Tab-separated table of N, CA and C in Angstrom:
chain	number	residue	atom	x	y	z
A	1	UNK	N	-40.701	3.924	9.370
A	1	UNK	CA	-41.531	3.887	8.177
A	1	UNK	C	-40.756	3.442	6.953
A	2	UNK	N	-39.461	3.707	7.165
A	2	UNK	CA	-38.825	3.485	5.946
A	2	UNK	C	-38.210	1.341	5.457
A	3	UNK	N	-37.807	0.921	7.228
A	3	UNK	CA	-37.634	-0.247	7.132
A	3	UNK	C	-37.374	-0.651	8.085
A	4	UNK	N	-37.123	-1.959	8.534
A	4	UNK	CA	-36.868	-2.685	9.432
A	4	UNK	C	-35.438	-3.484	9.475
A	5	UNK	N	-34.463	-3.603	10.042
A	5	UNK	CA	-33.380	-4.289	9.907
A	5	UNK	C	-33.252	-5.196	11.012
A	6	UNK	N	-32.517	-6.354	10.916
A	6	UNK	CA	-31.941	-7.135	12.218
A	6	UNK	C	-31.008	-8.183	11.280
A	7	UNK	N	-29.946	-7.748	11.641
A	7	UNK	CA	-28.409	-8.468	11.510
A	7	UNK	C	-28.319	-9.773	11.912
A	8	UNK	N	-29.285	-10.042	12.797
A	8	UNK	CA	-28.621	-11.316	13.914
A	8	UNK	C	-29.744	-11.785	14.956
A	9	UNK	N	-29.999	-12.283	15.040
A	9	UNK	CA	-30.810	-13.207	15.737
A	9	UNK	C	-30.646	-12.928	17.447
A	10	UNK	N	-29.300	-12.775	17.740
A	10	UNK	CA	-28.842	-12.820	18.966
A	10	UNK	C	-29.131	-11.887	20.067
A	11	UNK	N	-29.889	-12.281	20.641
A	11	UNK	CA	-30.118	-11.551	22.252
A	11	UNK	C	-31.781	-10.957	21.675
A	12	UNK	N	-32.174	-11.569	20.705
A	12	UNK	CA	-33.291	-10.510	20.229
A	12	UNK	C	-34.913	-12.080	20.910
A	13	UNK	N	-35.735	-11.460	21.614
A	13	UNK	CA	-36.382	-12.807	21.861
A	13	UNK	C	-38.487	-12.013	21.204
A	14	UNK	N	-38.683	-12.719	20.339
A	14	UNK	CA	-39.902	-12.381	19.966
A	14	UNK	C	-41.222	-13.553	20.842
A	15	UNK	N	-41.740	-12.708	21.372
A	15	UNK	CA	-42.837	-13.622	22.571
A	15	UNK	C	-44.115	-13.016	22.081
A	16	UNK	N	-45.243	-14.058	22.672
A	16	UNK	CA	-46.706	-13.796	22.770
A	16	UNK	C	-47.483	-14.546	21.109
A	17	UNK	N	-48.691	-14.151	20.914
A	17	UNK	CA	-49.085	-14.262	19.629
A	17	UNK	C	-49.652	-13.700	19.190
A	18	UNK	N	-49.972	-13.800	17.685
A	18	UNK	CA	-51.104	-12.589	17.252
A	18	UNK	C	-50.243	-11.470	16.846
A	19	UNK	N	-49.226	-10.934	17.076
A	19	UNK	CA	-48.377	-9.590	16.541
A	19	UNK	C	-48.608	-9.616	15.607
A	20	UNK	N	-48.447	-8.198	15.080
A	20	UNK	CA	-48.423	-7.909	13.197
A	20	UNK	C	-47.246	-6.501	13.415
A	21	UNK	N	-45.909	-6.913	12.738
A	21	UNK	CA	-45.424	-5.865	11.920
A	21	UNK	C	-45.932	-5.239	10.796
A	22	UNK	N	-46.404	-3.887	10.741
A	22	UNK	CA	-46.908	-3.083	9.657
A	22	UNK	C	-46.280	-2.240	8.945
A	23	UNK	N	-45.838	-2.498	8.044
A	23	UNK	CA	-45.104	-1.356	6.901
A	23	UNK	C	-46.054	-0.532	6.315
A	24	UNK	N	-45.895	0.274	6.578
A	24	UNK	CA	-47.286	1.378	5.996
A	24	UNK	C	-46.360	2.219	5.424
A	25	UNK	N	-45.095	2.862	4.854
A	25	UNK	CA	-44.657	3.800	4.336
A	25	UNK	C	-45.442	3.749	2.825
A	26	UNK	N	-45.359	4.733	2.379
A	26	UNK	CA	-45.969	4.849	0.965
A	26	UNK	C	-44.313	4.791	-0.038
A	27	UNK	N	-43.431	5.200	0.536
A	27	UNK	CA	-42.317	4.895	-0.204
A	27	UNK	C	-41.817	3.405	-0.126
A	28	UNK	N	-40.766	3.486	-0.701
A	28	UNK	CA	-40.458	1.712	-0.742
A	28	UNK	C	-39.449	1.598	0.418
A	29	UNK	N	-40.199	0.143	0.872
A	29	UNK	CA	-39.424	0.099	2.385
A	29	UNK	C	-39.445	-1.449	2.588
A	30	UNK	N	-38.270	-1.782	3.409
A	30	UNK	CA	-37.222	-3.163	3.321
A	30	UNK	C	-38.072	-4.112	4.786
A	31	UNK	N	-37.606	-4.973	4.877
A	31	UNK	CA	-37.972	-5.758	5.961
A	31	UNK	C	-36.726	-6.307	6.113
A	32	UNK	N	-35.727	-6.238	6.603
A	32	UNK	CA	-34.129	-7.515	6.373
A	32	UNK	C	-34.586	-8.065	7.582
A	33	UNK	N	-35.011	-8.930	7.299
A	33	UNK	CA	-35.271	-10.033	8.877
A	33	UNK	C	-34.023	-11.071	9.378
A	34	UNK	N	-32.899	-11.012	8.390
A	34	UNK	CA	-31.733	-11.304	9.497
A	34	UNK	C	-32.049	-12.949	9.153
A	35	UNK	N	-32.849	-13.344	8.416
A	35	UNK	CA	-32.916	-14.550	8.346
A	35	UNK	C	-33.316	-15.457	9.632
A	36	UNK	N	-34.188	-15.313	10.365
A	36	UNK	CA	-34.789	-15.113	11.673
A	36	UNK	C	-36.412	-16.170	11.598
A	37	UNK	N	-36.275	-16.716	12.495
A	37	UNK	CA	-37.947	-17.456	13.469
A	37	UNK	C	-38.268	-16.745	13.699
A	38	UNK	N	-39.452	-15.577	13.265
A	38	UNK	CA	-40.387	-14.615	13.536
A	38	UNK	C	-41.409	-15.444	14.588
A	39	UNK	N	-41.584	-16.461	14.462
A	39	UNK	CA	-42.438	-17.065	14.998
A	39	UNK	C	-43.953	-16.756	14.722
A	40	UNK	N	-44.688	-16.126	15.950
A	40	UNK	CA	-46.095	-15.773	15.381
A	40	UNK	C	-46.126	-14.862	14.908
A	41	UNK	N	-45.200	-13.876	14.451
A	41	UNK	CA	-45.591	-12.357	13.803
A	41	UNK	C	-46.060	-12.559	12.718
A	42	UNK	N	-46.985	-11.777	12.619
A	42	UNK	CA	-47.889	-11.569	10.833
A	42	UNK	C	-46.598	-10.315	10.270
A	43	UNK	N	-46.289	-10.537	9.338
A	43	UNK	CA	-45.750	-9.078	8.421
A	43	UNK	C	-46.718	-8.884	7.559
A	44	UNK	N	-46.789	-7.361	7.629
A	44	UNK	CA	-48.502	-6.665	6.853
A	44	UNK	C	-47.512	-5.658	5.849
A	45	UNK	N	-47.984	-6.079	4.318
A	45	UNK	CA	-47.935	-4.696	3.675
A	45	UNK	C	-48.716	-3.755	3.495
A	46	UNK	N	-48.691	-2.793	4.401
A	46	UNK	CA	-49.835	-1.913	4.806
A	46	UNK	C	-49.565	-0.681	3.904
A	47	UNK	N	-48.683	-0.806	2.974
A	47	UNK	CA	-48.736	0.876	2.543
A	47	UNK	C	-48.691	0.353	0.861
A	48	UNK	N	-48.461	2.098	0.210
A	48	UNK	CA	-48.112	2.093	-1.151
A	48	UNK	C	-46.873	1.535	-1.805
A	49	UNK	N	-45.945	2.161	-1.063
A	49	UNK	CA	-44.611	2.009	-1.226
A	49	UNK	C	-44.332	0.476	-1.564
A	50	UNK	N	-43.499	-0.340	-2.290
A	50	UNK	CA	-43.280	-1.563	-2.524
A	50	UNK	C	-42.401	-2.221	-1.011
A	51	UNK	N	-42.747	-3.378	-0.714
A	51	UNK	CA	-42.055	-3.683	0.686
A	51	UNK	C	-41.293	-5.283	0.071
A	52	UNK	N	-39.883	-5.037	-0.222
A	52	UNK	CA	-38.889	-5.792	-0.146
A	52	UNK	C	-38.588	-6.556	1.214
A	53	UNK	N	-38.647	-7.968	0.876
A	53	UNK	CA	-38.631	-8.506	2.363
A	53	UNK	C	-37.037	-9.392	2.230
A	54	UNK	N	-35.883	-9.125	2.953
A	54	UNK	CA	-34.520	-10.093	2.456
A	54	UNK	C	-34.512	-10.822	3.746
A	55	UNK	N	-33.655	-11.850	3.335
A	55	UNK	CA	-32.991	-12.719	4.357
A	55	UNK	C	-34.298	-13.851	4.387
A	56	UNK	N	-33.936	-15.689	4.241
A	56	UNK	CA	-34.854	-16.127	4.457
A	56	UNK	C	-35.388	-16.467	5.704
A	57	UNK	N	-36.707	-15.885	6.030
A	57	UNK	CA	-37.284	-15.732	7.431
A	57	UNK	C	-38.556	-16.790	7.230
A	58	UNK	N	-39.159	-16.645	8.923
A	58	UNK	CA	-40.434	-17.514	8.876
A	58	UNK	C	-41.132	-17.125	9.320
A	59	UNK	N	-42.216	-16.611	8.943
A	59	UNK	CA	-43.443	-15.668	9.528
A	59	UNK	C	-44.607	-16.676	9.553
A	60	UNK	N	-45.893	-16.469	10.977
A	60	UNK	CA	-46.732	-17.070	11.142
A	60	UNK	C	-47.547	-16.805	9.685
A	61	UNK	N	-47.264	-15.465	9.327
A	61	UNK	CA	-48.288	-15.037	8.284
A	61	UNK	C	-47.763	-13.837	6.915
A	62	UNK	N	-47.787	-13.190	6.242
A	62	UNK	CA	-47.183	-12.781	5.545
A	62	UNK	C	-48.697	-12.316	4.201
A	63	UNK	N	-49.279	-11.396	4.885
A	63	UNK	CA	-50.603	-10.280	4.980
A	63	UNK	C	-50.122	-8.976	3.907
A	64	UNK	N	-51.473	-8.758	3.457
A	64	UNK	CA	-51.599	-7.384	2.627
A	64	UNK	C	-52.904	-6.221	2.857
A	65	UNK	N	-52.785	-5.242	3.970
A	65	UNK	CA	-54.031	-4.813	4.511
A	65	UNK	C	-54.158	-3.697	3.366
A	66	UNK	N	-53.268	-3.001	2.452
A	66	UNK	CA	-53.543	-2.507	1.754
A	66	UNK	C	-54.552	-2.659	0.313
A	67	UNK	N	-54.916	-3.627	0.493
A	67	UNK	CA	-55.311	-3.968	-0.478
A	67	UNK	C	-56.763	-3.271	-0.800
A	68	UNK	N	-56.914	-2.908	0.282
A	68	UNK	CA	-58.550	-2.026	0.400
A	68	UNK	C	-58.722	-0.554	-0.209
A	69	UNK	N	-57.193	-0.241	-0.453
A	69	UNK	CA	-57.026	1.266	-0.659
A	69	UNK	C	-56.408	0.702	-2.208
A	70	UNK	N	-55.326	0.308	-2.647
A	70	UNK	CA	-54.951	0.406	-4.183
A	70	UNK	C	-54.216	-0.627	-4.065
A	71	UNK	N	-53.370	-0.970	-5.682
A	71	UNK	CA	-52.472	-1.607	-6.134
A	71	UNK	C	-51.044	-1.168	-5.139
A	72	UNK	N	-50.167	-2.096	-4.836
A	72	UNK	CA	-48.943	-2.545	-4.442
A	72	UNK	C	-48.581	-3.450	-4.544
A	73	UNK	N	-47.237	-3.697	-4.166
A	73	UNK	CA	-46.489	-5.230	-4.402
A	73	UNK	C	-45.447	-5.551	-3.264
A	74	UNK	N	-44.625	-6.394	-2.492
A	74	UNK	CA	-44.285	-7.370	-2.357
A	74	UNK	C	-43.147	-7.967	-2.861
A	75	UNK	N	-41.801	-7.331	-2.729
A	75	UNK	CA	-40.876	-8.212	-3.314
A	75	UNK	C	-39.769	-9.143	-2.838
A	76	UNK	N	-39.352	-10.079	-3.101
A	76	UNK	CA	-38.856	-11.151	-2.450
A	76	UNK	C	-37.471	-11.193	-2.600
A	77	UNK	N	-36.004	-10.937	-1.868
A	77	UNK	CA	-34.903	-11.186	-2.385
A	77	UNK	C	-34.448	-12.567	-3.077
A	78	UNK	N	-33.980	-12.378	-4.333
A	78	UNK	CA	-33.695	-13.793	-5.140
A	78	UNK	C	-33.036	-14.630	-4.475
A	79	UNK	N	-32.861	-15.955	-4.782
A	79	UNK	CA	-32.686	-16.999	-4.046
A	79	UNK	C	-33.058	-17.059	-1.993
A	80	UNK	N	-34.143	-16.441	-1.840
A	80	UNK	CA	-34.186	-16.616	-0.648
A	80	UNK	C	-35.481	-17.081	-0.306
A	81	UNK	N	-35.781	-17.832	1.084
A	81	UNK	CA	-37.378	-18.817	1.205
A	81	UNK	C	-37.786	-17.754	1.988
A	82	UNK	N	-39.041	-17.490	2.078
A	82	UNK	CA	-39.690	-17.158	3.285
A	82	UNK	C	-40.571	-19.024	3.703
A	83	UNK	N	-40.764	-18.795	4.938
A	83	UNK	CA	-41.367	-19.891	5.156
A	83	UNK	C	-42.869	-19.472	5.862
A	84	UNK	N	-43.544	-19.649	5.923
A	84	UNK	CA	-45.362	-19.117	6.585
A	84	UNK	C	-45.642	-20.742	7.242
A	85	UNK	N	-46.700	-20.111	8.418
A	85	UNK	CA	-47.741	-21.163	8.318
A	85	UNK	C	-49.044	-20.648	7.482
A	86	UNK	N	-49.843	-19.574	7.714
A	86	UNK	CA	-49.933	-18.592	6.557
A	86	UNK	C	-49.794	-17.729	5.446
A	87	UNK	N	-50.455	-17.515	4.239
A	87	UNK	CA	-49.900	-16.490	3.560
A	87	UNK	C	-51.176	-15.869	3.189
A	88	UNK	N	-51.388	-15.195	3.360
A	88	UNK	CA	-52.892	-14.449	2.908
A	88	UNK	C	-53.015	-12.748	2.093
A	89	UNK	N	-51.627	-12.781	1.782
A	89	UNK	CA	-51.105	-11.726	0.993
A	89	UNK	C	-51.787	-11.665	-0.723
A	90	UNK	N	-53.176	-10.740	-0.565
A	90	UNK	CA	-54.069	-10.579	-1.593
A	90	UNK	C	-53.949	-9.410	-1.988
A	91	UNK	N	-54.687	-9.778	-3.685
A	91	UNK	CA	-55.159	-8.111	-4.167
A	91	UNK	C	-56.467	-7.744	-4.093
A	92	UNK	N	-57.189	-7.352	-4.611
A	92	UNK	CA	-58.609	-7.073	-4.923
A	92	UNK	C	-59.227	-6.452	-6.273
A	93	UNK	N	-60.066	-6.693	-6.506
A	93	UNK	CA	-60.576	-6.002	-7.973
A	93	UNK	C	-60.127	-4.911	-8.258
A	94	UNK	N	-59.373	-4.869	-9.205
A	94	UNK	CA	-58.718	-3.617	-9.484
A	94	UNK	C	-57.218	-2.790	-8.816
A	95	UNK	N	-56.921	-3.780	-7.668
A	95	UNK	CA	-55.951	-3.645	-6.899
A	95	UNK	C	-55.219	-4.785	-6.568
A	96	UNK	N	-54.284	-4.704	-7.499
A	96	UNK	CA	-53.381	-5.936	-8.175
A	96	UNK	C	-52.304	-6.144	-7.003
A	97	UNK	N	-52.121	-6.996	-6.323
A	97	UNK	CA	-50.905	-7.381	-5.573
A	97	UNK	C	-49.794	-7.599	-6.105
A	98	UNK	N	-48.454	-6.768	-6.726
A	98	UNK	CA	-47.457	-7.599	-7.313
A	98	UNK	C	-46.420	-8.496	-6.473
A	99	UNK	N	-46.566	-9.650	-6.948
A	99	UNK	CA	-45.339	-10.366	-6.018
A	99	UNK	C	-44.196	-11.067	-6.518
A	100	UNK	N	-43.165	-10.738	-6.864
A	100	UNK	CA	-42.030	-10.879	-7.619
A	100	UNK	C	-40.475	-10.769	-7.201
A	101	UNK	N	-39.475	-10.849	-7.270
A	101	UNK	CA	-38.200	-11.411	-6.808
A	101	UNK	C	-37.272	-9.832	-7.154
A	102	UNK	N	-35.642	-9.956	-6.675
A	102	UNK	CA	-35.395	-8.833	-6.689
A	102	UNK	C	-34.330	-8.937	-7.838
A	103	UNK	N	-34.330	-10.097	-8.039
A	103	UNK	CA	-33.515	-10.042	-9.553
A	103	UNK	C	-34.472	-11.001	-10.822
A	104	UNK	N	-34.679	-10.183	-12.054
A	104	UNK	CA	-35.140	-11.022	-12.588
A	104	UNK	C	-34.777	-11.911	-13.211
A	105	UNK	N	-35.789	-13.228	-13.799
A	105	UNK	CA	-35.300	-14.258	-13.650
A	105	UNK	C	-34.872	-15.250	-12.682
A	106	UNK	N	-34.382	-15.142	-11.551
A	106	UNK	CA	-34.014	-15.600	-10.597
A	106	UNK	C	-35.247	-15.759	-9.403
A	107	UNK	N	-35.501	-16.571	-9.121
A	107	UNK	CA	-37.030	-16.887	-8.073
A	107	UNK	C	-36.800	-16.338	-6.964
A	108	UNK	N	-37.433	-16.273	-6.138
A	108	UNK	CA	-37.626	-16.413	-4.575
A	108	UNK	C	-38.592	-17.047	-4.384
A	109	UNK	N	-38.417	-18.123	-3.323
A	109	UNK	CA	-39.237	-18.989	-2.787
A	109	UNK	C	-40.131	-18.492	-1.669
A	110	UNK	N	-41.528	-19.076	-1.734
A	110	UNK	CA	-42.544	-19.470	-0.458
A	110	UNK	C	-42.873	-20.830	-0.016
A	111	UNK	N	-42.777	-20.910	0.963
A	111	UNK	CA	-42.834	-22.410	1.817
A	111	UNK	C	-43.856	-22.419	2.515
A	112	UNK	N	-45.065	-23.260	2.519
A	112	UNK	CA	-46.143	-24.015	3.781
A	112	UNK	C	-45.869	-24.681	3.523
A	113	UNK	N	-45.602	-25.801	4.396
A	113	UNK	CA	-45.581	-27.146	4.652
A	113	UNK	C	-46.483	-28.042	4.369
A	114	UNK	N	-48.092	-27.441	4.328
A	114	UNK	CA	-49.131	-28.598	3.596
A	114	UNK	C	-50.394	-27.507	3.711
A	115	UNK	N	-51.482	-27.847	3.520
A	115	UNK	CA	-52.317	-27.259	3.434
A	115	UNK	C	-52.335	-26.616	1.758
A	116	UNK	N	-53.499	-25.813	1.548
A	116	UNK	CA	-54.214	-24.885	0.679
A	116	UNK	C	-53.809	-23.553	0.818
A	117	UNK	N	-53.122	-22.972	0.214
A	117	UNK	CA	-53.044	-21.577	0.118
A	117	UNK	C	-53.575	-20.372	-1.126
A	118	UNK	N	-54.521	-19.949	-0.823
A	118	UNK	CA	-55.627	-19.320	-1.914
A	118	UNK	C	-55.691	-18.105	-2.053
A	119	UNK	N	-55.310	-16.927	-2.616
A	119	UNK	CA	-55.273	-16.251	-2.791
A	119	UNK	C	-55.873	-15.345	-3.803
A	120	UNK	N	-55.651	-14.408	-4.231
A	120	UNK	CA	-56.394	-13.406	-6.092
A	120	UNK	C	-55.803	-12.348	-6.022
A	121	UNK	N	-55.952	-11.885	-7.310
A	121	UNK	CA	-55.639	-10.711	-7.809
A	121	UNK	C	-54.207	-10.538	-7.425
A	122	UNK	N	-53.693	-11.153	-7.869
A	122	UNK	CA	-52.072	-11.138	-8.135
A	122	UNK	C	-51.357	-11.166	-9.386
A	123	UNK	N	-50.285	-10.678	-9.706
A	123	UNK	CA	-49.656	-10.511	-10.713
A	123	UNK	C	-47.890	-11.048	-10.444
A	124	UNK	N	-47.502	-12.584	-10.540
A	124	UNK	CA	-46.864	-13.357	-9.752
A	124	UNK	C	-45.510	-13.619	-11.044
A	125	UNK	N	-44.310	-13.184	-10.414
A	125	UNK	CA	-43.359	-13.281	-11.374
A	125	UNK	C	-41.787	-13.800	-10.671
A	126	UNK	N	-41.599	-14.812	-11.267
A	126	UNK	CA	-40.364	-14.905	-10.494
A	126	UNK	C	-40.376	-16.171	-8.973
A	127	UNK	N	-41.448	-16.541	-8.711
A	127	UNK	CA	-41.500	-17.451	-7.411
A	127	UNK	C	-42.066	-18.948	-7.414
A	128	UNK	N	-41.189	-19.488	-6.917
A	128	UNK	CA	-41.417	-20.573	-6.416
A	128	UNK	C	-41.889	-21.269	-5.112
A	129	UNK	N	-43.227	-21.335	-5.241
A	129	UNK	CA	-44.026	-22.160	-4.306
A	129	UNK	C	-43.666	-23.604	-3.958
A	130	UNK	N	-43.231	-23.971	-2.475
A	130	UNK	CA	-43.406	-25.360	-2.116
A	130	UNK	C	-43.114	-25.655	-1.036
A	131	UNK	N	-42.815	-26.850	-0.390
A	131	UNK	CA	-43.357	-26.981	1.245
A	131	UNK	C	-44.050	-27.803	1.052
A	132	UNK	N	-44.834	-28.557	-0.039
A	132	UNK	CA	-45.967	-29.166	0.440
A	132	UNK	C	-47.486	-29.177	0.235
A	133	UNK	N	-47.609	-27.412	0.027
A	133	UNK	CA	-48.884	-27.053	0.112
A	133	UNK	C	-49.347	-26.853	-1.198
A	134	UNK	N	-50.414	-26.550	-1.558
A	134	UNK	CA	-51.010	-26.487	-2.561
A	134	UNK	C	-50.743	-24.874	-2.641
A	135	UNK	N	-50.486	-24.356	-3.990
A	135	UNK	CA	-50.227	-22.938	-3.858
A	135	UNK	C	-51.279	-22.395	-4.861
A	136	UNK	N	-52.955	-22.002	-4.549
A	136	UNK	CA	-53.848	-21.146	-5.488
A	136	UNK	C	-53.535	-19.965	-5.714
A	137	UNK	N	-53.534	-19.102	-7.047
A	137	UNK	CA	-54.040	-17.743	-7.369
A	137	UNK	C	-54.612	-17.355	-7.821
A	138	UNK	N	-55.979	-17.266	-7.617
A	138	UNK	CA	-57.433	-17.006	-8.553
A	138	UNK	C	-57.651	-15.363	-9.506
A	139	UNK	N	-57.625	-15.469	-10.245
A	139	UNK	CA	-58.162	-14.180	-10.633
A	139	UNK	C	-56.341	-13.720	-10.635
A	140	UNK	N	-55.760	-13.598	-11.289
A	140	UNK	CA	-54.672	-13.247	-11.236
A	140	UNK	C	-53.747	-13.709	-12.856
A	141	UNK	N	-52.052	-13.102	-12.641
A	141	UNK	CA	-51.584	-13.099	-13.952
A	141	UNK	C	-50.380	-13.637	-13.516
A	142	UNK	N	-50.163	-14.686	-14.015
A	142	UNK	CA	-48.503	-15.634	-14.331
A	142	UNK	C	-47.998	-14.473	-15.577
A	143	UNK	N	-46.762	-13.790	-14.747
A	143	UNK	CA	-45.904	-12.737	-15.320
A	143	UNK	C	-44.492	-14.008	-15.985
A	144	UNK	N	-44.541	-14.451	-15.487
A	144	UNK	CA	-43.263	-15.588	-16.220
A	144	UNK	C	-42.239	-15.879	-14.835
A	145	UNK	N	-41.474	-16.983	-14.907
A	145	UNK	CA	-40.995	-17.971	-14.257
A	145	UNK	C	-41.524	-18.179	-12.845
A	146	UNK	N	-42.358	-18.606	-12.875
A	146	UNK	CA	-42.900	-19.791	-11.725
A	146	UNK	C	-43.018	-20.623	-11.790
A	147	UNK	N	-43.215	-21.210	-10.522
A	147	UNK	CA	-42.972	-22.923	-10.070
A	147	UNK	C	-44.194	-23.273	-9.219
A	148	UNK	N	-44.625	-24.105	-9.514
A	148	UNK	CA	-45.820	-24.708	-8.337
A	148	UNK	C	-47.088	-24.139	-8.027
A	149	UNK	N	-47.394	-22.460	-8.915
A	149	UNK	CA	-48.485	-21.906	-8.254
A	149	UNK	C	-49.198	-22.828	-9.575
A	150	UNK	N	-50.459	-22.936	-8.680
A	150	UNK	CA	-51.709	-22.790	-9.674
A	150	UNK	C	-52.751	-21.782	-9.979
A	151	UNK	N	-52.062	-20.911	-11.102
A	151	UNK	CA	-52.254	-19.750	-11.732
A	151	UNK	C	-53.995	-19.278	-12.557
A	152	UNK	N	-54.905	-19.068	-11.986
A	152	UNK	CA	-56.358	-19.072	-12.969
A	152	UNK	C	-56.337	-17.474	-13.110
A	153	UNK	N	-56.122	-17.298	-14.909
A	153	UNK	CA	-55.951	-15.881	-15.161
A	153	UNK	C	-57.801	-15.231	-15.082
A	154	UNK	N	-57.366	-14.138	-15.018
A	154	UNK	CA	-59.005	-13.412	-13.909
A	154	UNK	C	-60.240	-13.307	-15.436
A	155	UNK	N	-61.586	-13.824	-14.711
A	155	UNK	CA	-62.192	-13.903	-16.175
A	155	UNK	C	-62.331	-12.488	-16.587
A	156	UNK	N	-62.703	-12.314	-17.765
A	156	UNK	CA	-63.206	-11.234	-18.368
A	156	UNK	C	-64.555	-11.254	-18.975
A	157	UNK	N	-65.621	-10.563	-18.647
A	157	UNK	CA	-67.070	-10.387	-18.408
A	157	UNK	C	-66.918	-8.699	-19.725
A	158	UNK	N	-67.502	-9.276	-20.922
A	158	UNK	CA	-68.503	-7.846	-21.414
A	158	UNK	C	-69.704	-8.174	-21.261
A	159	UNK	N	-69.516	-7.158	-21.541
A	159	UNK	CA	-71.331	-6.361	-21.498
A	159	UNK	C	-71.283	-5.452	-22.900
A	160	UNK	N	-72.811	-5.905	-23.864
A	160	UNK	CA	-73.031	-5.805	-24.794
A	160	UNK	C	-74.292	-5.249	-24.984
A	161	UNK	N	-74.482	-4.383	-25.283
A	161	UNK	CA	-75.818	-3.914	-25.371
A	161	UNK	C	-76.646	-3.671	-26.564
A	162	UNK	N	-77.680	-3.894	-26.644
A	162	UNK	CA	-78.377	-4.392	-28.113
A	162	UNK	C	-78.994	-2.667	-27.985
A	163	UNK	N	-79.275	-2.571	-29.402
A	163	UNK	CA	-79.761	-0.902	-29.739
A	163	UNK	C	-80.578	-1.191	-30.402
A	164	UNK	N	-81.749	-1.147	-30.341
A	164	UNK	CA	-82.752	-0.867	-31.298
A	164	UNK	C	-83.742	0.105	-32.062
């Protein structure tokens, strides 16, 4: 619950498709992927706790199931890529995804290779999108230094009521 480690690549063989690693701790918990071809594994931030992901790795997917229950975040070690063929790591109304680097100032990168990547309700600081793909964040907040996302801050709707 607390984290995941792998040093080394060696003798370790990830098979099949469809897997999802799930971090569900509510405390803050690491992913060191060893800098590793995950291949098809989804990594899910399934909990409260903030989930630091180091070493640049390549995940089929790179998921946020928490998002149904509250706000969490997502943080990226500085200067390091993750690479996806997916990224579908969202927030929801009122449950802000933070996704941001582990030093500030300093980026961490996301890589697809081409395609559309669309996302919301994020609060995005520190990363650099590229690979290729188009990088959306709808409904969401450019916290300062990014690269490549295309940032649409979330509308704001009153409601006004006439008294007579």
């Amino acid at each position: 619950s607390g984290g995941w480690t792998c040093t080394t690549s060696t003798n370790l063989t990830v098979s099949g498709s469809g897997a999802t690693v799930t971090m569900t701790s509510a405390s803050a918990k690491t992913f060191a992927g060893g800098s590793f071809n995950w291949g098809a594994i989804t990594l899910n931030q399934g909990g409260l706790g903030r989930l630091t992901i180091s070493g640049s790795n390549t995940f089929a997917n790179i998921s946020n199931s928490y998002n149904a229950t509250a706000a969490t975040s997502i943080r990226f070690t500085s200067g390091t890529t993750q690479t996806v063929t997916s990224f579908t790591a969202t927030g929801s109304s009122g449950k802000v995804l933070t996704i941001d680097s582990t030093t500030p100032g300093t980026a961490a990168t996301l890589s697809k290779a081409s395609g559309t990547v669309s996302v919301s309700y994020l609060s995005i600081q520190d990363s650099t999108a590229t690979g290729g793909a188009t990088w959306n964040a709808l409904d969401s907040t450019n916290v300062s230094g990014n690269t490549r996302w295309v940032i649409t801050a979330p509308v704001v709707t009153s409601k006004f009521f006439l008294v007579m």
